[in-house]
Short mmCIF file of N, CA and C in Angstrom, two decimals:
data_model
loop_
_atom_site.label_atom_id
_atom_site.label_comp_id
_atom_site.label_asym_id
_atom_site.label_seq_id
_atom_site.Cartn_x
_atom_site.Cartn_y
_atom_site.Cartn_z
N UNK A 10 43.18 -35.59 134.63
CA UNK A 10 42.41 -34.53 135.25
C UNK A 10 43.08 -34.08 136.56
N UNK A 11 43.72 -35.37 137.52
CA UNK A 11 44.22 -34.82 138.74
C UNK A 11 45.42 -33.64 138.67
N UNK A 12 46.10 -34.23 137.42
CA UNK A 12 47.75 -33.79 137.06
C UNK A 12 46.86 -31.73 136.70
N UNK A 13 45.79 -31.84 136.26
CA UNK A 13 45.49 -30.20 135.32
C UNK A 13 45.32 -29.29 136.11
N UNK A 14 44.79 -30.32 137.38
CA UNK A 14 44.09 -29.64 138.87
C UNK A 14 45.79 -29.34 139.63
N UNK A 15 46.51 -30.00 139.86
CA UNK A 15 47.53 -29.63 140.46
C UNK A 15 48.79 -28.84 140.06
N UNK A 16 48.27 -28.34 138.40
CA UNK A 16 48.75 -27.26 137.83
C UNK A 16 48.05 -25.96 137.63
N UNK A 17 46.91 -26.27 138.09
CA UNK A 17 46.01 -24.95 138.42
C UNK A 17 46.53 -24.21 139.69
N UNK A 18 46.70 -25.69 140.67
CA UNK A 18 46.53 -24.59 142.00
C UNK A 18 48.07 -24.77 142.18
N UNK A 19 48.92 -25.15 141.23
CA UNK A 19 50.30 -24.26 141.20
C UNK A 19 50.41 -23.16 140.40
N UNK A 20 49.64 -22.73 139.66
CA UNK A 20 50.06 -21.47 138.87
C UNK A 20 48.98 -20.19 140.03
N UNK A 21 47.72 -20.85 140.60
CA UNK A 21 47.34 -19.77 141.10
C UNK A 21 47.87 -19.92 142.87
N UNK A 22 48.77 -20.69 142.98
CA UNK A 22 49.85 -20.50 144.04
C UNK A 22 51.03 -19.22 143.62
N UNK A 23 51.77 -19.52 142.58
CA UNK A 23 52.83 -19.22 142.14
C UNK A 23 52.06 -17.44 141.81
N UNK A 24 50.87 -16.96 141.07
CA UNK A 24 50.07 -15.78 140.51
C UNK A 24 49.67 -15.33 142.36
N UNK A 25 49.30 -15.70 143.36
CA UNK A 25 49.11 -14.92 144.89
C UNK A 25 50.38 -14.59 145.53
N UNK A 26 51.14 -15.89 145.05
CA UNK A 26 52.44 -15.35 146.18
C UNK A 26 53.47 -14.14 145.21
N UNK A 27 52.98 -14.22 143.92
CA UNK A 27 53.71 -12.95 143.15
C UNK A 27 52.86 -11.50 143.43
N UNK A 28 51.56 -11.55 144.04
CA UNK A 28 51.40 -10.45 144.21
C UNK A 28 51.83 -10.10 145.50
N UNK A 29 51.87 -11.55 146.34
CA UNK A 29 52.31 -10.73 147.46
C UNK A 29 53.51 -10.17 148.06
N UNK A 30 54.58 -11.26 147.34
CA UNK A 30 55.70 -10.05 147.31
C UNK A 30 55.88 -9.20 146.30
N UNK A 31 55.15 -8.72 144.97
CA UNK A 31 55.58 -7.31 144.75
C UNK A 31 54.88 -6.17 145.49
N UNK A 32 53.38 -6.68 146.09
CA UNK A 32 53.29 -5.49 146.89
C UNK A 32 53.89 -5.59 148.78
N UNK A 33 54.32 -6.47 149.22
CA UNK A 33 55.10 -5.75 150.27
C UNK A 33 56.15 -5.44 149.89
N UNK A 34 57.10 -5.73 148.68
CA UNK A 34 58.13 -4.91 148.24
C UNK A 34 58.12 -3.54 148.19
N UNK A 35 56.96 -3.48 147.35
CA UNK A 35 56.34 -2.03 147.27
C UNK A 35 56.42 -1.09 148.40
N UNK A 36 55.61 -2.03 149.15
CA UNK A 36 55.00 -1.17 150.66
C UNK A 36 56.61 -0.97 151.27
N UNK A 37 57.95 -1.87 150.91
CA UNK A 37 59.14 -1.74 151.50
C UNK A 37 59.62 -0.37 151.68
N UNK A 38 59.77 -0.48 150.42
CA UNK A 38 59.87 0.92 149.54
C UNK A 38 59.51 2.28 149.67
N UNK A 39 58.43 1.97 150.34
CA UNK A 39 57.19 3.40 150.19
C UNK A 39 57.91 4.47 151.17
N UNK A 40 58.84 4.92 149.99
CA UNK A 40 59.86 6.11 150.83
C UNK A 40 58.67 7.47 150.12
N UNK A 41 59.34 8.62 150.24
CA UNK A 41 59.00 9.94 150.02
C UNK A 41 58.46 9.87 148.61
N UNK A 42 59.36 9.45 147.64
CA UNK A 42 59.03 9.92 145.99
C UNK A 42 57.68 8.57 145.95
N UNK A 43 57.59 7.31 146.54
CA UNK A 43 56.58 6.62 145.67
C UNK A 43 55.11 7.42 146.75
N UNK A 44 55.22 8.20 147.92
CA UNK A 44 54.16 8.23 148.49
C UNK A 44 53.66 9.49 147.59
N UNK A 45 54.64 10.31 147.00
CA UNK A 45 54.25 11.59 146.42
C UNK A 45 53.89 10.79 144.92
N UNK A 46 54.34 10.00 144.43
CA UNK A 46 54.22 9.39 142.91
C UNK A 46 52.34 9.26 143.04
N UNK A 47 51.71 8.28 144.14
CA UNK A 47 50.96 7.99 144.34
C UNK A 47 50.08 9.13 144.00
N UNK A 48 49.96 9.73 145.24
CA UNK A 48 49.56 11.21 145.04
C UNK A 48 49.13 11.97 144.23
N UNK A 49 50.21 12.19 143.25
CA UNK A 49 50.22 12.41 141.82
C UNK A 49 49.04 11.89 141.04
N UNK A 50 49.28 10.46 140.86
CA UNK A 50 48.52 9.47 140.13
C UNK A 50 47.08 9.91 140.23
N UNK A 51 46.66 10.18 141.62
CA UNK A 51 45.49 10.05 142.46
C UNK A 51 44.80 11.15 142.78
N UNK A 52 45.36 12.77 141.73
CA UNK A 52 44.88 13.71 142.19
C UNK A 52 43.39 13.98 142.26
N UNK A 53 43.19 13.50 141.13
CA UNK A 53 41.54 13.88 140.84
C UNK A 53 41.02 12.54 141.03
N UNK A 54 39.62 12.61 141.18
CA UNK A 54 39.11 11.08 140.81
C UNK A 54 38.99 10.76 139.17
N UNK A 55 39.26 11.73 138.33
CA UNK A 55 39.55 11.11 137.19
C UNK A 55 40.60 10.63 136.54
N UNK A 56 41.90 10.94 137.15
CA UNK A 56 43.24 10.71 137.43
C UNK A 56 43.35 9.61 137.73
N UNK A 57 42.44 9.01 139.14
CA UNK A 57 42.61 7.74 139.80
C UNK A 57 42.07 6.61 138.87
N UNK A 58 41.00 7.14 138.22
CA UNK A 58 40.15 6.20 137.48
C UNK A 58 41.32 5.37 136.28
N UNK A 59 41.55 7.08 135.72
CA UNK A 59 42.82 6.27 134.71
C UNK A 59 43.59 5.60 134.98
N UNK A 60 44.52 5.74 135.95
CA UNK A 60 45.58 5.17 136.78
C UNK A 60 44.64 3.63 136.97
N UNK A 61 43.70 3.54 137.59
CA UNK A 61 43.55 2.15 137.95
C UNK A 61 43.37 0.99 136.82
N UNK A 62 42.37 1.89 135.69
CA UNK A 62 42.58 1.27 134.36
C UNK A 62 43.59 0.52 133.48
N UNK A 63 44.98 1.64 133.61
CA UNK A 63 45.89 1.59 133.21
C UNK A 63 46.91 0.09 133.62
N UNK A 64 46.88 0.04 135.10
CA UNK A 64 47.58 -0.55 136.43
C UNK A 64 46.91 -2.16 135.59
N UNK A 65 45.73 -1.53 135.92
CA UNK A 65 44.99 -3.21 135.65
C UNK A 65 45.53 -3.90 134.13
N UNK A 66 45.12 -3.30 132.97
CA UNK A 66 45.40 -3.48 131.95
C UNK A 66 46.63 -3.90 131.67
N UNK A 67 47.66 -3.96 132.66
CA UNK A 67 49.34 -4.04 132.16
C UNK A 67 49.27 -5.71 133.41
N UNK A 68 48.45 -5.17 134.38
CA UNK A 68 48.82 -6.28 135.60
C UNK A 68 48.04 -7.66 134.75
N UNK A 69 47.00 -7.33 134.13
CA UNK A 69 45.45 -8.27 133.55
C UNK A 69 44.71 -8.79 134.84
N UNK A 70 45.13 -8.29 135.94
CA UNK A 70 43.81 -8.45 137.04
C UNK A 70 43.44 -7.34 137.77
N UNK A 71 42.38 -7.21 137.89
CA UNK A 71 41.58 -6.06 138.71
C UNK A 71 41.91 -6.78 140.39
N UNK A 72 42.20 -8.27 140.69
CA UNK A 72 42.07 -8.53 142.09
C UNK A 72 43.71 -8.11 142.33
N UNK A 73 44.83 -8.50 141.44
CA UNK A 73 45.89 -7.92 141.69
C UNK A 73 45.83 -6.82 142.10
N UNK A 74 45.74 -5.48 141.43
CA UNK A 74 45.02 -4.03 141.51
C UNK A 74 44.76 -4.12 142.92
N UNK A 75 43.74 -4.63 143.14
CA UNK A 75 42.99 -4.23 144.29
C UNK A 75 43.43 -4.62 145.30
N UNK A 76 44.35 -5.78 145.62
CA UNK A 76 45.50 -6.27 146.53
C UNK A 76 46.63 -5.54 146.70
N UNK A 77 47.04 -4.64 145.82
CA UNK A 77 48.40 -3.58 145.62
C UNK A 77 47.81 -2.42 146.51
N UNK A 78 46.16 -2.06 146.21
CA UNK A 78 46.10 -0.70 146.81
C UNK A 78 45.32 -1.20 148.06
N UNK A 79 44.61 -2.14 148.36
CA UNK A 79 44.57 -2.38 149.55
C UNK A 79 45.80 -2.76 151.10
N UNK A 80 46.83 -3.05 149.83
CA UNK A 80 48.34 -2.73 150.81
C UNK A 80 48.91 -1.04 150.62
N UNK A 81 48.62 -0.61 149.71
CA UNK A 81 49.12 0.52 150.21
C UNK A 81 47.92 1.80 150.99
N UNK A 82 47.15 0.87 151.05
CA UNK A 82 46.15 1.91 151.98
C UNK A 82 46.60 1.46 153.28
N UNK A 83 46.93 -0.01 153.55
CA UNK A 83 47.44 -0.56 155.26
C UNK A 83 48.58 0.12 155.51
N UNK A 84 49.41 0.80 154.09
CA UNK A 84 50.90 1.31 154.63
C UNK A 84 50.65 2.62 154.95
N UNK A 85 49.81 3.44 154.93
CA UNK A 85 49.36 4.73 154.51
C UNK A 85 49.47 5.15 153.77
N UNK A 86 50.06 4.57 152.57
CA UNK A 86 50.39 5.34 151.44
C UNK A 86 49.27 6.19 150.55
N UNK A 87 48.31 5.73 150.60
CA UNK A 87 46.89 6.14 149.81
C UNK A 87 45.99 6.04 150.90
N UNK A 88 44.83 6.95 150.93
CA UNK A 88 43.74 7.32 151.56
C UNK A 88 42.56 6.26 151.10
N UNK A 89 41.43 6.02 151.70
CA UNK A 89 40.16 5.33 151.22
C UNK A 89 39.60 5.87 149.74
N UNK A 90 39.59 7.28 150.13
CA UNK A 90 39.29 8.26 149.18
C UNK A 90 39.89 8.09 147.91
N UNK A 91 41.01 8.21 147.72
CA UNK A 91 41.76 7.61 146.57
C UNK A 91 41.69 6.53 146.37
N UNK A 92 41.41 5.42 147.10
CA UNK A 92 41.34 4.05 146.37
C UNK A 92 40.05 3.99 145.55
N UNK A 93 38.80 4.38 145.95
CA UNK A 93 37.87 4.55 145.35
C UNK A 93 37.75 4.35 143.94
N UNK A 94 38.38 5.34 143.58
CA UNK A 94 38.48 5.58 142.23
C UNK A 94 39.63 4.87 141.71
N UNK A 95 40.40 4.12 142.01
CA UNK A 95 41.45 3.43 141.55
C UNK A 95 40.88 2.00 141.40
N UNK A 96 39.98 1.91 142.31
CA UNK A 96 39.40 0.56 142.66
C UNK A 96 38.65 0.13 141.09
N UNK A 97 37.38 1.40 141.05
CA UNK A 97 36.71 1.84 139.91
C UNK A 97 37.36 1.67 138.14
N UNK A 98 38.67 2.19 138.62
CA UNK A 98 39.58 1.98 137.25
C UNK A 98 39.81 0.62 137.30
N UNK A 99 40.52 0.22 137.99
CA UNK A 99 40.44 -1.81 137.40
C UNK A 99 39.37 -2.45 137.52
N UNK A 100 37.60 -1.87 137.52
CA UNK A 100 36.86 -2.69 137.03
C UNK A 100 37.26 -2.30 135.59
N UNK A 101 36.93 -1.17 135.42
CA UNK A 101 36.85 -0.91 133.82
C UNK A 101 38.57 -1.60 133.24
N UNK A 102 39.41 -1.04 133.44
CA UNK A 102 40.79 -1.84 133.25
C UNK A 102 40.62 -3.36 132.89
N UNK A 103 39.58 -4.32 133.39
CA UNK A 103 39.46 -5.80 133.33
C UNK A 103 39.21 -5.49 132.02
N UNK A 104 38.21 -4.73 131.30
CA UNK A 104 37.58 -4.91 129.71
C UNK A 104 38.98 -4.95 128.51
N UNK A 105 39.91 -3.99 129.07
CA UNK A 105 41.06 -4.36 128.66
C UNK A 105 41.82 -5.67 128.37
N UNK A 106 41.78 -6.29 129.70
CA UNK A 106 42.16 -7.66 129.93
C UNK A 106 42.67 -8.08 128.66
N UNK A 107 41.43 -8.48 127.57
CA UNK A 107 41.49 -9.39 126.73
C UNK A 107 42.60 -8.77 125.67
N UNK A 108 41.94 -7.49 125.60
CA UNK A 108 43.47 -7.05 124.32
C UNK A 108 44.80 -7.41 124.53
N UNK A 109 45.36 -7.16 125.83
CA UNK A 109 46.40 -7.59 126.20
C UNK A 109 47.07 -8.81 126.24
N UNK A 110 45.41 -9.62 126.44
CA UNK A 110 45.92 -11.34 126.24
C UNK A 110 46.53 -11.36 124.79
N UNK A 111 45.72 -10.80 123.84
CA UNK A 111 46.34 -10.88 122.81
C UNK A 111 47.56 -10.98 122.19
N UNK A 112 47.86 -9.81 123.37
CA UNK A 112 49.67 -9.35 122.84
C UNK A 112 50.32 -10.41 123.27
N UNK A 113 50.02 -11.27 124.27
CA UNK A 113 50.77 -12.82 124.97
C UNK A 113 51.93 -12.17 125.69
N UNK A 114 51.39 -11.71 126.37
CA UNK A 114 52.65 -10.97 127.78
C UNK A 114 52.93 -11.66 128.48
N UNK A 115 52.60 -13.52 128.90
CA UNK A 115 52.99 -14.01 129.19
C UNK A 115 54.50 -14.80 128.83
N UNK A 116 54.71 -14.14 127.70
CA UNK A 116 56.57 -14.39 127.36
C UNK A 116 57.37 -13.43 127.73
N UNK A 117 57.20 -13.13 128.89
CA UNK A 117 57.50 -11.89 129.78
C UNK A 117 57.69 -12.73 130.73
N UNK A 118 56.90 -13.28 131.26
CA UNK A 118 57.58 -13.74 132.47
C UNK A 118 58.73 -14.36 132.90
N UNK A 119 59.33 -15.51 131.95
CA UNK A 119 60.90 -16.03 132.83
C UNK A 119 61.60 -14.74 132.39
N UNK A 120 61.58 -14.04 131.60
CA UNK A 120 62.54 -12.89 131.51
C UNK A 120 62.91 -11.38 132.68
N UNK A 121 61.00 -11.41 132.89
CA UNK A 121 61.21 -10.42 134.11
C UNK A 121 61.45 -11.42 135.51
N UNK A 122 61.04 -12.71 135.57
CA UNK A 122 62.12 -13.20 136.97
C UNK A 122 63.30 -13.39 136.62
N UNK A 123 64.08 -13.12 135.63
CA UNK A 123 65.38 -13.57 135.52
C UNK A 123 66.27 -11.85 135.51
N UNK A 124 65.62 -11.18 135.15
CA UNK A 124 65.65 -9.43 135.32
C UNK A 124 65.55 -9.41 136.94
N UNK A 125 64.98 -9.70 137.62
CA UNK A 125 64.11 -9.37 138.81
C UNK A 125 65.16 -10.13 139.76
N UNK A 126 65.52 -10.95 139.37
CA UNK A 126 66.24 -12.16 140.53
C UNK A 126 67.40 -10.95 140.74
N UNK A 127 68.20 -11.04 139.37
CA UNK A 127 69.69 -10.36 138.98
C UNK A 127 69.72 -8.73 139.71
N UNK A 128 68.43 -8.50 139.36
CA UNK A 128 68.60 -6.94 140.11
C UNK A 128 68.53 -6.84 141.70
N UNK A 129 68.09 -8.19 141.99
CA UNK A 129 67.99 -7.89 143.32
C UNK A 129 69.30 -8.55 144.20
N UNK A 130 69.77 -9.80 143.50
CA UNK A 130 71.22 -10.54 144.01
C UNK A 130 71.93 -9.34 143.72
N UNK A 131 72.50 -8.70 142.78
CA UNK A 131 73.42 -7.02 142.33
C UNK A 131 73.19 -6.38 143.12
N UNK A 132 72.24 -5.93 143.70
CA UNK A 132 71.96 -4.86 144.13
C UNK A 132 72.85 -4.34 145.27
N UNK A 133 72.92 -3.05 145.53
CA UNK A 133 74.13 -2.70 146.44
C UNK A 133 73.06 -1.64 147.28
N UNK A 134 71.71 -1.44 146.73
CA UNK A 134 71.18 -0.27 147.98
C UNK A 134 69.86 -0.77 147.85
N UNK A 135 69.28 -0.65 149.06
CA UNK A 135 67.90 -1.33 149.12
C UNK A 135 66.73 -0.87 148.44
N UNK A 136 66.51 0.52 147.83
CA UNK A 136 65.75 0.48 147.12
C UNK A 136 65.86 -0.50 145.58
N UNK A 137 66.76 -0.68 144.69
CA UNK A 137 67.07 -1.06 143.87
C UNK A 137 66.76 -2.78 144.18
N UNK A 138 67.08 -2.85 145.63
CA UNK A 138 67.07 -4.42 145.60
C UNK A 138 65.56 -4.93 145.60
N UNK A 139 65.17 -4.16 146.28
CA UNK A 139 63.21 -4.31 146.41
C UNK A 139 62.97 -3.85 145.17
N UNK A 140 63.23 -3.14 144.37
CA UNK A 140 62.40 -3.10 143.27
C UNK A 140 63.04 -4.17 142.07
N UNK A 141 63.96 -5.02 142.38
CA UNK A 141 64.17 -6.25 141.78
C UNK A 141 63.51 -7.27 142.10
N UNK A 142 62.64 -7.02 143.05
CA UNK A 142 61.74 -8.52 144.15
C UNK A 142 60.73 -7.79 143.33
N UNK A 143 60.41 -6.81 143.13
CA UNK A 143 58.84 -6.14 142.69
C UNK A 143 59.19 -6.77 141.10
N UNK A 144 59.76 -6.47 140.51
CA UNK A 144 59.80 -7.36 139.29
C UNK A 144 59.65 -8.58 139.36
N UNK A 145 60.70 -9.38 140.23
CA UNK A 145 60.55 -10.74 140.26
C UNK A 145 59.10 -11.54 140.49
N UNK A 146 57.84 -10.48 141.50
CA UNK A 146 56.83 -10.70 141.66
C UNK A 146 55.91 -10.42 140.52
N UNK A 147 56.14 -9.77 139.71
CA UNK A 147 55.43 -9.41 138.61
C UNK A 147 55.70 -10.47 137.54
N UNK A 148 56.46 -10.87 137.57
CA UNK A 148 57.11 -12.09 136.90
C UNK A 148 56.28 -13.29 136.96
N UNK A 149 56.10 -13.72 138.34
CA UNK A 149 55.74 -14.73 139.13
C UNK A 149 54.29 -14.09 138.94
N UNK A 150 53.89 -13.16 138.55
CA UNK A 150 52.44 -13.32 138.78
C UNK A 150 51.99 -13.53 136.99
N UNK A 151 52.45 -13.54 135.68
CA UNK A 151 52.41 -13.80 134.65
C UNK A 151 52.68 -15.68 134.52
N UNK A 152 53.57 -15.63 135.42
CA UNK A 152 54.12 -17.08 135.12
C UNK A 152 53.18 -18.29 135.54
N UNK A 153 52.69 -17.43 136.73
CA UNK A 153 51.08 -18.06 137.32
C UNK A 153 50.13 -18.52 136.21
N UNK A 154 50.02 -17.09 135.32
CA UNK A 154 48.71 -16.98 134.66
C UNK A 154 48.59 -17.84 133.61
N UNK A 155 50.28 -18.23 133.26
CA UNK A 155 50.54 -18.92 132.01
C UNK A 155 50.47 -20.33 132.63
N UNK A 156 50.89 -21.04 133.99
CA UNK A 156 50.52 -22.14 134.23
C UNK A 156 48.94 -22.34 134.29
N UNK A 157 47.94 -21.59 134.98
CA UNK A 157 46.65 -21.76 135.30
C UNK A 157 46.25 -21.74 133.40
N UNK A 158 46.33 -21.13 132.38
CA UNK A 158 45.73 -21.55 131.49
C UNK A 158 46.39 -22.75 130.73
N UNK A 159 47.49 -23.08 130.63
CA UNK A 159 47.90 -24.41 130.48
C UNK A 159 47.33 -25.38 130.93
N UNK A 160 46.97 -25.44 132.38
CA UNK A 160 46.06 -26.71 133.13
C UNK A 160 44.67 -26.83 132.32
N UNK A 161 44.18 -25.66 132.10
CA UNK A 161 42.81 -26.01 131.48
C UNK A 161 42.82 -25.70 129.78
N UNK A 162 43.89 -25.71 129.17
CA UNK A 162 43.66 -25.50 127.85
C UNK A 162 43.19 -26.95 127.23
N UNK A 163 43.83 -27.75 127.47
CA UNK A 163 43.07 -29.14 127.40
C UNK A 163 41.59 -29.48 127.45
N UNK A 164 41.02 -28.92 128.49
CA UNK A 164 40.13 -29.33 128.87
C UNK A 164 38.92 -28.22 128.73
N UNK A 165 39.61 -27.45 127.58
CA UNK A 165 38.20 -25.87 127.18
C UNK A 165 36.83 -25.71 126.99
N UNK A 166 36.88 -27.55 126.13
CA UNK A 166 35.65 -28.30 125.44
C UNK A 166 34.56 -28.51 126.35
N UNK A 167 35.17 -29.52 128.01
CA UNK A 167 35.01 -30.02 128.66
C UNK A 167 34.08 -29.18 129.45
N UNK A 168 35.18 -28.12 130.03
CA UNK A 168 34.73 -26.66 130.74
C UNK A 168 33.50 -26.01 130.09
N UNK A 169 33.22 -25.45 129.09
CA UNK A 169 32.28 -24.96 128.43
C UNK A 169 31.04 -26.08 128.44
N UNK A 170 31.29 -26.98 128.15
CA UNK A 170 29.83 -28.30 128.26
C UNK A 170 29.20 -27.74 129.84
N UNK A 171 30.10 -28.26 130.34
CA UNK A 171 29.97 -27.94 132.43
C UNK A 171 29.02 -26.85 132.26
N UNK A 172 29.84 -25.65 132.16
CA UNK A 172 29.13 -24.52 132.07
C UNK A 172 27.84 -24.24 131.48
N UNK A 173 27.83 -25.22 130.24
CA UNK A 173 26.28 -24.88 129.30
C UNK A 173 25.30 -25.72 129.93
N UNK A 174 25.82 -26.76 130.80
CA UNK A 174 24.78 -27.92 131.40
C UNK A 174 23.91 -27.06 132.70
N UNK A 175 25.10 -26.55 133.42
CA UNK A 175 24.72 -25.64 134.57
C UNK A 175 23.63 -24.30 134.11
N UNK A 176 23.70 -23.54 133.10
CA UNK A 176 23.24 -22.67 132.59
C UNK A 176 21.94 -23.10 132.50
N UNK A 177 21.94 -24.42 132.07
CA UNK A 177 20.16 -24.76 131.61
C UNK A 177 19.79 -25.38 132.52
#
C-alpha cells in the first residue's frame, strides 16, 4: 500500500510539474501570432466554449485547462472575459474525458518527451526550443496520468468498497 501511495504522488508530481512547464513555456512564447491565435479561438463566447471543450478533451483535465488559461490571463494574453467561456468549455470538455481514455493516449507519452526533449536540445531559435519544453510538458503530464492510475489499478476493488462504506 505504501509503495501505490508513493507512485501516486509521483505521477501527480510528475502530471503538476508537466503543466507547469508547458504553460510557462507557453507564456515564454506569447509573442504576436499566439496572442492573436488566442484571440481568434476566443472570439465569441461560443468559440471560447468550443475551444475550451476541445483543449480539455485532448489535455483529459479541465484543472490542466484551467491552469493554462489562468497563466495566460497573468501574461495578458487573454482577458477575464474570455476565460469565462473557456473555463465553461473544459467543464463540458471533462464529459469527453472518458472517450479519450479509451483511445489510451497515454502511449503518447515517452514518445512526446522523447519528441519534446530532441526539439528542444536541436533547437537553434527560441521559439522552436520552448515549444519543445511545451511538448515535453505535455508528455510529462500523460506520463503522470499513466503512473497515478497504475498506483491504484491494484487496488480498484479496495477503493470502491471505501467509497460504498462512506456512501452509506
Amino acid at each position: 500500500m505504501l509503495e501505490a501511495i508513493f507512485w501516486l504522488i509521483g505521477g501527480l508530481s510528475l502530471f503538476l510539474y508537466g503543466i507547469t512547464i508547458m504553460s510557462e513555456s507557453l507564456q515564454r512564447t506569447a509573442g504576436i501570432a499566439l496572442r492573436k491565435g488566442l484571440h481568434h479561438l476566443t472570439r465569441t463566447r461560443f468559440h471560447g466554449l468550443c475551444t475550451g471543450a476541445i483543449i480539455t478533451a485532448l489535455v483529459q483535465s479541465s484543472s490542466a485547462t484551467t491552469v493554462m488559461i489562468v497563466g495566460f490571463i497573468s501574461a495578458g494574453l487573454l482577458t477575464f472575459q474570455q476565460s469565462i467561456s473557456l473555463i465553461l468549455g473544459a467543464n463540458i470538455g471533462t464529459t469527453f474525458t472518458s472517450q479519450i481514455v479509451a483511445l489510451d493516449l497515454e502511449n503518447l507519452a515517452v514518445p512526446l518527451l522523447g519528441i519534446g526533449f530532441l526539439t528542444a536540445l536541436t533547437a537553434h531559435k527560441r521559439v522552436v526550443h520552448e515549444f519543445g519544453i511545451a511538448v515535453m510538458g505535455f508528455g510529462m503530464l500523460f506520463f503522470g496520468l499513466m503512473l497515478m492510475r497504475f498506483s491504484v489499478e491494484s487496488y480498484n476493488t479496495s477503493i470502491k468498497g471505501w467509497l460504498h462504506m462512506a456512501a452509506t
